[in-house]
Amino acid sequence: MKFKTNAKCEGCKAAIINAVSAKFPDARWDMDLTTADKVLEAHGIPEDADTAAQVVKTIEETGFKGSWITQ
């Protein structure tokens, strides 16, 4: 499951990953700041619209923008 974010630096990345890790402790999270979309990738969570909405809400609660990249 992938999400587009507006993260800009390692501090942004850390804030987002800490927030989503707290909300979904069994998932593994990675973020690629080298891509234009600053993609946050989740492994080990259900890939459905409800879960995606929860992840986006968590990203937004940290002060960033997020959107689900559907395949």
mmCIF file with all atom_site columns, C-alpha atoms in Angstrom:
data_model
loop_
_atom_site.group_PDB
_atom_site.id
_atom_site.type_symbol
_atom_site.label_atom_id
_atom_site.label_alt_id
_atom_site.label_comp_id
_atom_site.label_asym_id
_atom_site.label_entity_id
_atom_site.label_seq_id
_atom_site.pdbx_PDB_ins_code
_atom_site.Cartn_x
_atom_site.Cartn_y
_atom_site.Cartn_z
_atom_site.occupancy
_atom_site.B_iso_or_equiv
_atom_site.pdbx_formal_charge
_atom_site.auth_seq_id
_atom_site.auth_comp_id
_atom_site.auth_asym_id
_atom_site.auth_atom_id
_atom_site.pdbx_PDB_model_num
ATOM 1  C CA . MET A 1 1  ? 0.000   0.000  0.000  1.00 0.00 ? 1  MET A CA 1
ATOM 2  C CA . LYS A 1 2  ? 1.494   3.331  -1.065 1.00 0.00 ? 2  LYS A CA 1
ATOM 3  C CA . PHE A 1 3  ? 0.755   6.934  -0.196 1.00 0.00 ? 3  PHE A CA 1
ATOM 4  C CA . LYS A 1 4  ? 1.861   10.202 -1.745 1.00 0.00 ? 4  LYS A CA 1
ATOM 5  C CA . THR A 1 5  ? 3.031   12.748 0.844  1.00 0.00 ? 5  THR A CA 1
ATOM 6  C CA . ASN A 1 6  ? 4.450   16.242 0.930  1.00 0.00 ? 6  ASN A CA 1
ATOM 7  C CA . ALA A 1 7  ? 7.360   15.339 3.231  1.00 0.00 ? 7  ALA A CA 1
ATOM 8  C CA . LYS A 1 8  ? 10.506  17.322 2.459  1.00 0.00 ? 8  LYS A CA 1
ATOM 9  C CA . CYS A 1 9  ? 13.254  16.108 4.792  1.00 0.00 ? 9  CYS A CA 1
ATOM 10 C CA . GLU A 1 10 ? 14.359  13.375 7.178  1.00 0.00 ? 10 GLU A CA 1
ATOM 11 C CA . GLY A 1 11 ? 12.577  15.180 10.032 1.00 0.00 ? 11 GLY A CA 1
ATOM 12 C CA . CYS A 1 12 ? 9.301   15.130 8.095  1.00 0.00 ? 12 CYS A CA 1
ATOM 13 C CA . LYS A 1 13 ? 9.844   11.461 7.292  1.00 0.00 ? 13 LYS A CA 1
ATOM 14 C CA . ALA A 1 14 ? 10.491  10.638 10.944 1.00 0.00 ? 14 ALA A CA 1
ATOM 15 C CA . ALA A 1 15 ? 7.364   12.489 12.109 1.00 0.00 ? 15 ALA A CA 1
ATOM 16 C CA . ILE A 1 16 ? 5.141   10.666 9.618  1.00 0.00 ? 16 ILE A CA 1
ATOM 17 C CA . ILE A 1 17 ? 6.653   7.227  10.216 1.00 0.00 ? 17 ILE A CA 1
ATOM 18 C CA . ASN A 1 18 ? 6.449   7.657  14.009 1.00 0.00 ? 18 ASN A CA 1
ATOM 19 C CA . ALA A 1 19 ? 2.766   8.595  13.742 1.00 0.00 ? 19 ALA A CA 1
ATOM 20 C CA . VAL A 1 20 ? 1.739   5.760  11.443 1.00 0.00 ? 20 VAL A CA 1
ATOM 21 C CA . SER A 1 21 ? 3.863   3.264  13.400 1.00 0.00 ? 21 SER A CA 1
ATOM 22 C CA . ALA A 1 22 ? 2.031   4.232  16.585 1.00 0.00 ? 22 ALA A CA 1
ATOM 23 C CA . LYS A 1 23 ? -1.341  3.782  14.856 1.00 0.00 ? 23 LYS A CA 1
ATOM 24 C CA . PHE A 1 24 ? -0.375  0.543  13.060 1.00 0.00 ? 24 PHE A CA 1
ATOM 25 C CA . PRO A 1 25 ? 2.329   -1.073 15.234 1.00 0.00 ? 25 PRO A CA 1
ATOM 26 C CA . ASP A 1 26 ? 2.387   -4.376 13.329 1.00 0.00 ? 26 ASP A CA 1
ATOM 27 C CA . ALA A 1 27 ? 3.084   -2.750 9.948  1.00 0.00 ? 27 ALA A CA 1
ATOM 28 C CA . ARG A 1 28 ? 6.462   -2.017 8.395  1.00 0.00 ? 28 ARG A CA 1
ATOM 29 C CA . TRP A 1 29 ? 6.870   1.468  6.934  1.00 0.00 ? 29 TRP A CA 1
ATOM 30 C CA . ASP A 1 30 ? 9.314   2.873  4.375  1.00 0.00 ? 30 ASP A CA 1
ATOM 31 C CA . MET A 1 31 ? 9.492   6.313  2.777  1.00 0.00 ? 31 MET A CA 1
ATOM 32 C CA . ASP A 1 32 ? 11.412  7.346  -0.329 1.00 0.00 ? 32 ASP A CA 1
ATOM 33 C CA . LEU A 1 33 ? 12.242  11.043 -0.207 1.00 0.00 ? 33 LEU A CA 1
ATOM 34 C CA . THR A 1 34 ? 14.066  10.856 -3.553 1.00 0.00 ? 34 THR A CA 1
ATOM 35 C CA . THR A 1 35 ? 10.860  10.513 -5.583 1.00 0.00 ? 35 THR A CA 1
ATOM 36 C CA . ALA A 1 36 ? 8.687   13.455 -6.593 1.00 0.00 ? 36 ALA A CA 1
ATOM 37 C CA . ASP A 1 37 ? 5.715   11.992 -4.691 1.00 0.00 ? 37 ASP A CA 1
ATOM 38 C CA . LYS A 1 38 ? 7.709   11.300 -1.464 1.00 0.00 ? 38 LYS A CA 1
ATOM 39 C CA . VAL A 1 39 ? 6.101   7.858  -1.344 1.00 0.00 ? 39 VAL A CA 1
ATOM 40 C CA . LEU A 1 40 ? 5.260   6.254  1.996  1.00 0.00 ? 40 LEU A CA 1
ATOM 41 C CA . GLU A 1 41 ? 4.917   2.492  1.654  1.00 0.00 ? 41 GLU A CA 1
ATOM 42 C CA . ALA A 1 42 ? 3.181   0.194  4.134  1.00 0.00 ? 42 ALA A CA 1
ATOM 43 C CA . HIS A 1 43 ? 3.652   -3.547 4.448  1.00 0.00 ? 43 HIS A CA 1
ATOM 44 C CA . GLY A 1 44 ? 1.512   -5.775 6.640  1.00 0.00 ? 44 GLY A CA 1
ATOM 45 C CA . ILE A 1 45 ? -1.755  -3.837 6.792  1.00 0.00 ? 45 ILE A CA 1
ATOM 46 C CA . PRO A 1 46 ? -5.032  -4.529 4.972  1.00 0.00 ? 46 PRO A CA 1
ATOM 47 C CA . GLU A 1 47 ? -5.083  -2.944 1.519  1.00 0.00 ? 47 GLU A CA 1
ATOM 48 C CA . ASP A 1 48 ? -8.560  -1.455 1.545  1.00 0.00 ? 48 ASP A CA 1
ATOM 49 C CA . ALA A 1 49 ? -10.171 1.976  1.419  1.00 0.00 ? 49 ALA A CA 1
ATOM 50 C CA . ASP A 1 50 ? -10.943 2.058  5.153  1.00 0.00 ? 50 ASP A CA 1
ATOM 51 C CA . THR A 1 51 ? -7.341  1.386  6.144  1.00 0.00 ? 51 THR A CA 1
ATOM 52 C CA . ALA A 1 52 ? -6.111  3.873  3.542  1.00 0.00 ? 52 ALA A CA 1
ATOM 53 C CA . ALA A 1 53 ? -8.405  6.539  4.998  1.00 0.00 ? 53 ALA A CA 1
ATOM 54 C CA . GLN A 1 54 ? -7.014  5.869  8.479  1.00 0.00 ? 54 GLN A CA 1
ATOM 55 C CA . VAL A 1 55 ? -3.434  6.193  7.219  1.00 0.00 ? 55 VAL A CA 1
ATOM 56 C CA . VAL A 1 56 ? -4.204  9.436  5.365  1.00 0.00 ? 56 VAL A CA 1
ATOM 57 C CA . LYS A 1 57 ? -5.910  10.835 8.489  1.00 0.00 ? 57 LYS A CA 1
ATOM 58 C CA . THR A 1 58 ? -2.863  9.926  10.583 1.00 0.00 ? 58 THR A CA 1
ATOM 59 C CA . ILE A 1 59 ? -0.531  11.627 8.085  1.00 0.00 ? 59 ILE A CA 1
ATOM 60 C CA . GLU A 1 60 ? -2.728  14.741 8.120  1.00 0.00 ? 60 GLU A CA 1
ATOM 61 C CA . GLU A 1 61 ? -2.782  14.777 11.940 1.00 0.00 ? 61 GLU A CA 1
ATOM 62 C CA . THR A 1 62 ? 1.008   15.210 11.834 1.00 0.00 ? 62 THR A CA 1
ATOM 63 C CA . GLY A 1 63 ? 0.567   18.347 9.701  1.00 0.00 ? 63 GLY A CA 1
ATOM 64 C CA . PHE A 1 64 ? 1.340   16.835 6.308  1.00 0.00 ? 64 PHE A CA 1
ATOM 65 C CA . LYS A 1 65 ? -0.706  15.996 3.237  1.00 0.00 ? 65 LYS A CA 1
ATOM 66 C CA . GLY A 1 66 ? -1.249  12.413 2.171  1.00 0.00 ? 66 GLY A CA 1
ATOM 67 C CA . SER A 1 67 ? -3.189  10.517 -0.452 1.00 0.00 ? 67 SER A CA 1
ATOM 68 C CA . TRP A 1 68 ? -3.559  6.841  -1.273 1.00 0.00 ? 68 TRP A CA 1
ATOM 69 C CA . ILE A 1 69 ? -1.920  5.729  -4.511 1.00 0.00 ? 69 ILE A CA 1
ATOM 70 C CA . THR A 1 70 ? -4.315  3.126  -5.874 1.00 0.00 ? 70 THR A CA 1
ATOM 71 C CA . GLN A 1 71 ? -2.989  0.601  -8.362 1.00 0.00 ? 71 GLN A CA 1
#
